[in-house]
mmCIF file of C-alpha atoms in Angstrom:
data_model
loop_
_atom_site.group_PDB
_atom_site.id
_atom_site.type_symbol
_atom_site.label_atom_id
_atom_site.label_comp_id
_atom_site.label_asym_id
_atom_site.label_seq_id
_atom_site.Cartn_x
_atom_site.Cartn_y
_atom_site.Cartn_z
ATOM 1 C CA UNK A 158 -0.197 0.227 0.240
ATOM 2 C CA UNK A 159 2.798 2.650 0.868
ATOM 3 C CA UNK A 160 4.506 1.857 -2.513
ATOM 4 C CA UNK A 161 0.945 2.535 -3.937
ATOM 5 C CA UNK A 162 0.763 6.113 -1.943
ATOM 6 C CA UNK A 163 4.179 6.737 -2.991
ATOM 7 C CA UNK A 164 3.348 6.352 -6.770
ATOM 8 C CA UNK A 165 0.264 8.205 -6.419
ATOM 9 C CA UNK A 166 1.741 10.905 -4.809
ATOM 10 C CA UNK A 167 5.093 11.244 -7.056
ATOM 11 C CA UNK A 168 2.494 11.045 -10.180
ATOM 12 C CA UNK A 169 0.522 14.092 -8.875
ATOM 13 C CA UNK A 170 3.749 16.016 -7.887
ATOM 14 C CA UNK A 171 5.151 15.543 -11.467
ATOM 15 C CA UNK A 172 1.920 16.290 -13.341
ATOM 16 C CA UNK A 173 0.948 19.502 -11.205
ATOM 17 C CA UNK A 174 4.341 20.655 -12.142
ATOM 18 C CA UNK A 175 3.806 20.711 -15.594
ATOM 19 C CA UNK A 176 2.020 23.812 -17.564
ATOM 20 C CA UNK A 177 -0.223 21.411 -19.620
ATOM 21 C CA UNK A 178 -2.294 20.557 -16.614
ATOM 22 C CA UNK A 179 -2.937 24.148 -16.016
ATOM 23 C CA UNK A 180 -3.796 24.741 -19.400
ATOM 24 C CA UNK A 181 -6.253 22.147 -19.496
ATOM 25 C CA UNK A 182 -7.991 23.489 -16.099
ATOM 26 C CA UNK A 183 -8.069 26.764 -17.590
ATOM 27 C CA UNK A 184 -9.150 25.576 -21.213
ATOM 28 C CA UNK A 185 -12.196 23.652 -19.428
ATOM 29 C CA UNK A 186 -13.463 26.473 -17.437
ATOM 30 C CA UNK A 187 -13.359 28.948 -20.413
ATOM 31 C CA UNK A 188 -15.324 26.455 -22.699
ATOM 32 C CA UNK A 189 -17.479 25.536 -19.900
ATOM 33 C CA UNK A 190 -18.178 29.822 -18.995
ATOM 34 C CA UNK A 191 -18.808 30.151 -22.896
ATOM 35 C CA UNK A 192 -21.710 27.869 -22.890
ATOM 36 C CA UNK A 193 -23.431 29.031 -19.350
ATOM 37 C CA UNK A 194 -22.607 32.845 -20.462
ATOM 38 C CA UNK A 195 -24.544 31.807 -24.141
ATOM 39 C CA UNK A 196 -27.395 30.704 -21.871
ATOM 40 C CA UNK A 197 -27.510 33.149 -19.385
ATOM 41 C CA UNK A 198 -28.207 35.737 -22.026
ATOM 42 C CA UNK A 199 -31.172 33.790 -23.561
ATOM 43 C CA UNK A 200 -34.572 34.471 -22.213
ATOM 44 C CA UNK A 201 -34.858 30.596 -21.514
ATOM 45 C CA UNK A 202 -32.927 31.119 -18.397
ATOM 46 C CA UNK A 203 -35.205 33.049 -16.495
ATOM 47 C CA UNK A 204 -37.387 29.876 -16.141
ATOM 48 C CA UNK A 205 -34.359 27.730 -15.109
ATOM 49 C CA UNK A 206 -34.967 26.526 -11.210
ATOM 50 C CA UNK A 207 -31.688 24.446 -10.818
ATOM 51 C CA UNK A 208 -28.515 26.321 -11.502
ATOM 52 C CA UNK A 209 -26.001 24.006 -10.219
ATOM 53 C CA UNK A 210 -27.346 20.638 -12.029
ATOM 54 C CA UNK A 211 -27.405 22.944 -14.980
ATOM 55 C CA UNK A 212 -23.774 24.466 -14.208
ATOM 56 C CA UNK A 213 -22.403 20.653 -13.807
ATOM 57 C CA UNK A 214 -23.863 19.343 -17.286
ATOM 58 C CA UNK A 215 -21.126 22.123 -18.912
ATOM 59 C CA UNK A 216 -18.941 19.915 -17.783
ATOM 60 C CA UNK A 217 -20.143 16.919 -19.907
ATOM 61 C CA UNK A 218 -18.683 18.450 -23.138
ATOM 62 C CA UNK A 219 -15.098 18.907 -21.907
ATOM 63 C CA UNK A 220 -14.424 16.850 -18.733
ATOM 64 C CA UNK A 221 -13.606 13.476 -21.353
ATOM 65 C CA UNK A 222 -10.914 15.609 -23.507
ATOM 66 C CA UNK A 223 -9.529 16.802 -20.272
ATOM 67 C CA UNK A 224 -9.192 13.277 -18.631
ATOM 68 C CA UNK A 225 -7.732 12.148 -22.130
ATOM 69 C CA UNK A 226 -4.993 14.910 -21.977
ATOM 70 C CA UNK A 227 -4.139 14.215 -18.672
ATOM 71 C CA UNK A 228 -3.975 10.377 -18.503
ATOM 72 C CA UNK A 229 -2.973 8.969 -21.847
ATOM 73 C CA UNK A 230 0.715 9.125 -21.205
ATOM 74 C CA UNK A 231 0.126 7.864 -17.781
ATOM 75 C CA UNK A 232 1.389 4.394 -17.801
ATOM 76 C CA UNK A 233 2.854 4.118 -21.201
ATOM 77 C CA UNK A 234 4.655 7.342 -20.834
ATOM 78 C CA UNK A 235 6.460 5.922 -17.940
ATOM 79 C CA UNK A 236 7.309 2.819 -20.179
ATOM 80 C CA UNK A 237 8.713 4.767 -23.383
ATOM 81 C CA UNK A 238 10.416 7.445 -21.039
ATOM 82 C CA UNK A 239 12.626 4.103 -19.373
ATOM 83 C CA UNK A 240 10.929 5.716 -15.807
ATOM 84 C CA UNK A 241 9.049 2.370 -15.293
ATOM 85 C CA UNK A 242 12.219 0.334 -14.266
ATOM 86 C CA UNK A 243 12.601 3.470 -11.383
ATOM 87 C CA UNK A 244 9.392 2.929 -10.186
ATOM 88 C CA UNK A 245 9.304 -0.908 -10.386
ATOM 89 C CA UNK A 246 12.431 -0.442 -8.494
ATOM 90 C CA UNK A 247 11.233 1.485 -5.422
ATOM 91 C CA UNK A 248 10.412 -1.343 -4.969
ATOM 92 C CA UNK A 249 7.203 -1.173 -6.762
ATOM 93 C CA UNK A 250 4.944 -3.961 -8.354
ATOM 94 C CA UNK A 251 3.147 -3.438 -11.625
ATOM 95 C CA UNK A 252 0.144 -3.252 -9.842
ATOM 96 C CA UNK A 253 1.013 -0.291 -7.814
ATOM 97 C CA UNK A 254 2.135 1.108 -10.927
ATOM 98 C CA UNK A 255 -0.829 1.012 -12.618
ATOM 99 C CA UNK A 256 -3.362 1.748 -9.811
ATOM 100 C CA UNK A 257 -1.126 4.228 -8.015
ATOM 101 C CA UNK A 258 -0.914 6.362 -11.793
ATOM 102 C CA UNK A 259 -4.674 5.972 -11.650
ATOM 103 C CA UNK A 260 -5.137 7.603 -8.471
ATOM 104 C CA UNK A 261 -2.580 10.093 -9.383
ATOM 105 C CA UNK A 262 -3.974 11.156 -12.811
ATOM 106 C CA UNK A 263 -7.374 10.607 -10.381
ATOM 107 C CA UNK A 264 -6.428 13.680 -8.287
ATOM 108 C CA UNK A 265 -4.865 15.657 -10.819
ATOM 109 C CA UNK A 266 -8.275 15.472 -13.026
ATOM 110 C CA UNK A 267 -10.473 16.394 -9.764
ATOM 111 C CA UNK A 268 -7.847 19.572 -9.105
ATOM 112 C CA UNK A 269 -8.882 20.940 -12.381
ATOM 113 C CA UNK A 270 -12.807 20.085 -11.912
ATOM 114 C CA UNK A 271 -12.622 21.944 -9.053
ATOM 115 C CA UNK A 272 -10.566 24.992 -10.057
ATOM 116 C CA UNK A 273 -13.117 25.065 -12.760
ATOM 117 C CA UNK A 274 -16.247 24.637 -11.040
ATOM 118 C CA UNK A 275 -15.262 27.279 -8.411
ATOM 119 C CA UNK A 276 -15.126 29.832 -11.090
ATOM 120 C CA UNK A 277 -18.105 28.577 -12.805
ATOM 121 C CA UNK A 278 -20.155 28.513 -9.410
ATOM 122 C CA UNK A 279 -19.560 31.965 -8.672
ATOM 123 C CA UNK A 280 -20.951 33.083 -12.090
ATOM 124 C CA UNK A 281 -23.911 31.071 -11.824
ATOM 125 C CA UNK A 282 -24.299 32.273 -8.160
ATOM 126 C CA UNK A 283 -23.954 35.811 -9.489
ATOM 127 C CA UNK A 284 -26.582 35.293 -11.956
ATOM 128 C CA UNK A 285 -29.291 33.340 -10.735
ATOM 129 C CA UNK A 286 -28.878 34.368 -7.066
ATOM 130 C CA UNK A 287 -27.626 31.214 -5.690
ATOM 131 C CA UNK A 288 -26.615 27.388 -6.758
ATOM 132 C CA UNK A 289 -29.654 25.917 -5.697
ATOM 133 C CA UNK A 290 -30.978 23.488 -3.101
ATOM 134 C CA UNK A 291 -27.935 21.357 -0.789
ATOM 135 C CA UNK A 292 -29.564 18.211 -2.594
ATOM 136 C CA UNK A 293 -28.714 19.550 -5.671
ATOM 137 C CA UNK A 294 -25.175 20.600 -4.858
ATOM 138 C CA UNK A 295 -23.968 17.646 -3.314
ATOM 139 C CA UNK A 296 -25.847 15.367 -5.711
ATOM 140 C CA UNK A 297 -24.580 17.040 -8.472
ATOM 141 C CA UNK A 298 -20.706 16.793 -7.220
ATOM 142 C CA UNK A 299 -21.143 13.227 -6.531
ATOM 143 C CA UNK A 300 -22.184 12.597 -10.107
ATOM 144 C CA UNK A 301 -19.345 14.617 -11.387
ATOM 145 C CA UNK A 302 -16.828 13.029 -9.517
ATOM 146 C CA UNK A 303 -18.412 9.588 -10.889
ATOM 147 C CA UNK A 304 -18.124 10.594 -14.264
ATOM 148 C CA UNK A 305 -14.603 12.095 -13.502
ATOM 149 C CA UNK A 306 -13.805 8.475 -11.986
ATOM 150 C CA UNK A 307 -15.324 6.714 -15.567
ATOM 151 C CA UNK A 308 -13.056 8.899 -17.942
ATOM 152 C CA UNK A 309 -9.529 8.136 -16.251
ATOM 153 C CA UNK A 310 -10.299 4.833 -15.138
ATOM 154 C CA UNK A 311 -10.831 4.632 -19.592
ATOM 155 C CA UNK A 312 -8.058 6.442 -20.359
ATOM 156 C CA UNK A 313 -5.285 4.819 -17.726
ATOM 157 C CA UNK A 314 -6.743 1.495 -18.371
ATOM 158 C CA UNK A 315 -5.779 2.497 -22.148
ATOM 159 C CA UNK A 316 -2.615 3.441 -21.212
ATOM 160 C CA UNK A 317 -1.614 0.528 -20.033
ATOM 161 C CA UNK A 318 -2.461 -2.242 -22.592
ATOM 162 C CA UNK A 319 -0.206 -0.436 -25.087
ATOM 163 C CA UNK A 320 3.613 0.193 -26.010
ATOM 164 C CA UNK A 321 3.404 3.814 -27.503
ATOM 165 C CA UNK A 322 1.920 6.864 -26.660
ATOM 166 C CA UNK A 323 0.676 6.788 -30.546
ATOM 167 C CA UNK A 324 -1.230 3.958 -29.860
ATOM 168 C CA UNK A 325 -2.690 5.144 -26.378
ATOM 169 C CA UNK A 326 -4.172 8.381 -28.010
ATOM 170 C CA UNK A 327 -5.214 6.344 -31.032
ATOM 171 C CA UNK A 328 -7.426 4.077 -28.718
ATOM 172 C CA UNK A 329 -8.498 6.701 -26.455
ATOM 173 C CA UNK A 330 -9.990 8.822 -29.236
ATOM 174 C CA UNK A 331 -11.433 5.722 -31.010
ATOM 175 C CA UNK A 332 -13.446 4.872 -27.688
ATOM 176 C CA UNK A 333 -14.100 8.792 -27.335
ATOM 177 C CA UNK A 334 -15.268 8.918 -30.616
ATOM 178 C CA UNK A 335 -17.973 6.088 -30.164
ATOM 179 C CA UNK A 336 -19.644 6.792 -26.844
ATOM 180 C CA UNK A 337 -19.379 10.616 -27.419
ATOM 181 C CA UNK A 338 -20.047 11.738 -31.038
ATOM 182 C CA UNK A 339 -21.015 8.129 -32.444
ATOM 183 C CA UNK A 340 -23.469 7.562 -30.025
ATOM 184 C CA UNK A 341 -26.604 9.282 -30.624
ATOM 185 C CA UNK A 342 -26.339 8.449 -34.419
ATOM 186 C CA UNK A 343 -24.812 5.006 -35.030
ATOM 187 C CA UNK A 344 -24.160 3.146 -31.988
ATOM 188 C CA UNK A 345 -27.868 3.518 -30.478
ATOM 189 C CA UNK A 346 -29.234 3.012 -34.059
ATOM 190 C CA UNK A 347 -27.411 -0.251 -34.350
ATOM 191 C CA UNK A 348 -29.304 -0.996 -30.937
ATOM 192 C CA UNK A 349 -32.252 0.011 -32.197
ATOM 193 C CA UNK A 350 -32.171 -2.077 -35.111
ATOM 194 C CA UNK A 351 -31.159 -5.171 -33.083
ATOM 195 C CA UNK A 352 -34.281 -4.657 -30.851
ATOM 196 C CA UNK A 353 -36.431 -3.038 -33.138
ATOM 197 C CA UNK A 354 -35.779 -3.953 -36.715
ATOM 198 C CA UNK A 355 -35.552 -0.377 -37.854
ATOM 199 C CA UNK A 356 -33.172 2.432 -36.763
ATOM 200 C CA UNK A 357 -35.217 4.604 -35.359
ATOM 201 C CA UNK A 358 -34.694 5.774 -31.828
ATOM 202 C CA UNK A 359 -36.907 7.358 -29.466
ATOM 203 C CA UNK A 360 -37.093 10.817 -28.058
ATOM 204 C CA UNK A 361 -34.514 11.681 -25.894
ATOM 205 C CA UNK A 362 -36.500 14.191 -24.453
ATOM 206 C CA UNK A 363 -37.894 12.846 -21.186
ATOM 207 C CA UNK A 364 -35.269 9.641 -20.793
ATOM 208 C CA UNK A 365 -33.665 11.266 -17.531
ATOM 209 C CA UNK A 366 -37.305 11.844 -15.780
ATOM 210 C CA UNK A 367 -39.920 9.033 -17.109
ATOM 211 C CA UNK A 368 -40.515 5.437 -18.110
ATOM 212 C CA UNK A 369 -42.011 6.814 -21.410
ATOM 213 C CA UNK A 370 -39.040 4.902 -23.935
ATOM 214 C CA UNK A 371 -38.830 1.687 -24.657
ATOM 215 C CA UNK A 372 -36.962 -0.121 -21.932
ATOM 216 C CA UNK A 373 -34.311 -1.210 -23.855
ATOM 217 C CA UNK A 374 -33.675 2.226 -24.731
ATOM 218 C CA UNK A 375 -33.538 3.376 -21.268
ATOM 219 C CA UNK A 376 -30.606 1.294 -20.088
ATOM 220 C CA UNK A 377 -28.715 0.802 -23.615
ATOM 221 C CA UNK A 378 -28.578 4.825 -23.258
ATOM 222 C CA UNK A 379 -26.855 4.862 -20.157
ATOM 223 C CA UNK A 380 -24.019 2.489 -21.447
ATOM 224 C CA UNK A 381 -22.446 5.837 -22.652
ATOM 225 C CA UNK A 382 -20.469 7.552 -19.506
ATOM 226 C CA UNK A 383 -21.732 11.146 -20.799
ATOM 227 C CA UNK A 384 -25.655 9.703 -20.816
ATOM 228 C CA UNK A 385 -25.216 7.860 -17.625
ATOM 229 C CA UNK A 386 -23.644 11.089 -16.331
ATOM 230 C CA UNK A 387 -26.492 13.432 -17.760
ATOM 231 C CA UNK A 388 -29.268 11.114 -15.934
ATOM 232 C CA UNK A 389 -27.199 10.562 -12.414
ATOM 233 C CA UNK A 390 -26.880 14.420 -12.357
ATOM 234 C CA UNK A 391 -30.554 14.839 -11.869
ATOM 235 C CA UNK A 392 -31.337 11.205 -10.097
ATOM 236 C CA UNK A 393 -28.729 11.302 -7.475
ATOM 237 C CA UNK A 394 -29.779 14.901 -6.031
ATOM 238 C CA UNK A 395 -33.673 13.648 -6.084
ATOM 239 C CA UNK A 396 -32.334 10.385 -4.400
ATOM 240 C CA UNK A 397 -30.406 12.413 -1.488
ATOM 241 C CA UNK A 398 -33.835 14.481 -1.416
ATOM 242 C CA UNK A 399 -36.007 11.630 -0.941
ATOM 243 C CA UNK A 400 -33.634 9.814 1.644
ATOM 244 C CA UNK A 401 -33.504 13.339 3.754
ATOM 245 C CA UNK A 402 -36.777 14.426 3.629
ATOM 246 C CA UNK A 403 -39.085 11.202 2.435
ATOM 247 C CA UNK A 404 -40.071 13.089 -0.658
ATOM 248 C CA UNK A 405 -41.126 10.832 -3.939
ATOM 249 C CA UNK A 406 -38.409 10.203 -6.495
ATOM 250 C CA UNK A 407 -39.408 11.061 -9.784
ATOM 251 C CA UNK A 408 -36.890 9.741 -12.055
ATOM 252 C CA UNK A 409 -37.213 5.901 -13.051
ATOM 253 C CA UNK A 410 -35.222 4.020 -10.275
ATOM 254 C CA UNK A 411 -33.893 0.851 -11.896
ATOM 255 C CA UNK A 412 -32.622 2.511 -14.998
ATOM 256 C CA UNK A 413 -30.716 5.247 -13.355
ATOM 257 C CA UNK A 414 -29.145 2.878 -10.757
ATOM 258 C CA UNK A 415 -28.129 0.781 -13.702
ATOM 259 C CA UNK A 416 -26.559 4.212 -15.009
ATOM 260 C CA UNK A 417 -24.384 4.842 -11.900
ATOM 261 C CA UNK A 418 -23.598 1.057 -12.115
ATOM 262 C CA UNK A 419 -22.148 1.327 -15.305
ATOM 263 C CA UNK A 420 -20.222 4.939 -14.326
ATOM 264 C CA UNK A 421 -18.604 2.756 -11.912
ATOM 265 C CA UNK A 422 -17.951 0.161 -14.547
ATOM 266 C CA UNK A 423 -16.036 2.750 -16.680
ATOM 267 C CA UNK A 424 -14.011 3.341 -13.603
ATOM 268 C CA UNK A 425 -13.036 0.028 -12.635
ATOM 269 C CA UNK A 426 -13.116 -2.346 -15.320
ATOM 270 C CA UNK A 427 -10.541 -0.595 -18.228
ATOM 271 C CA UNK A 428 -8.158 -0.309 -15.535
ATOM 272 C CA UNK A 429 -8.122 -3.528 -14.087
ATOM 273 C CA UNK A 430 -8.002 -4.963 -17.562
ATOM 274 C CA UNK A 431 -5.065 -2.867 -18.407
ATOM 275 C CA UNK A 432 -3.895 -3.940 -15.331
ATOM 276 C CA UNK A 433 -4.069 -7.422 -16.414
ATOM 277 C CA UNK A 434 -2.744 -6.786 -19.676
ATOM 278 C CA UNK A 435 0.100 -4.686 -18.175
ATOM 279 C CA UNK A 436 1.435 -7.451 -16.104
ATOM 280 C CA UNK A 437 2.269 -10.017 -18.842
ATOM 281 C CA UNK A 438 4.073 -7.864 -21.496
ATOM 282 C CA UNK A 439 7.941 -7.673 -21.497
ATOM 283 C CA UNK A 440 9.445 -4.505 -20.254
ATOM 284 C CA UNK A 441 13.023 -5.092 -21.101
#
């Protein structure tokens, strides 16, 4: 455990000293703010009653790219630079290298998110008067943290299974393309063809709030980490409110719990598979 903590601490310190981390934090903040400011200037903003849930939604666009920028070199970078031998000689095991690096990069990603979230929160508070209910704030933060875990787990896992940085960036961009730009227009349509015989997908308008959509769609849609996060940022605050105040939960429970499990799966399965592959490779 001490070796794992040492590697995580070293990875965090090394990363925090690089300018690229601060550039990523700055770019994510600016891009998130640009969407928020555009929304605030529209008449629709006057009807918005959940400012913090709206604020964390902006991270769904940029957090995956930040995770890729922070994590794609994590393990493979140590291999290509030769520093992996130093890490393994501390003494450390390959498991400690993979999971220690995972923790270090997660700390970095969390730091950039906190910095961006503070600035975004100040702007939203000034415009809307407050951030909303305490359950919205805590639930939104939990959903955002699960989303960050999912993406950094995916990226570090990919970085553990390849032998070059080029392959690592190619692999994570390929996964990103499938679960982000191609998800609605290609992947979901292929699932629709399997379940219904047509490529038509149901409307996504009420997918986070009700059971009106077909059962297969409610579950398949949440296989994407972003769609699972979009559902969780509404569902987790309602779940907390239900637990604390005894109010009814309006969202579909089982599909949303499935979505939260999917986020945990993206956070753990790729990095575990990466570790298993990393244990078998010849580092000589």
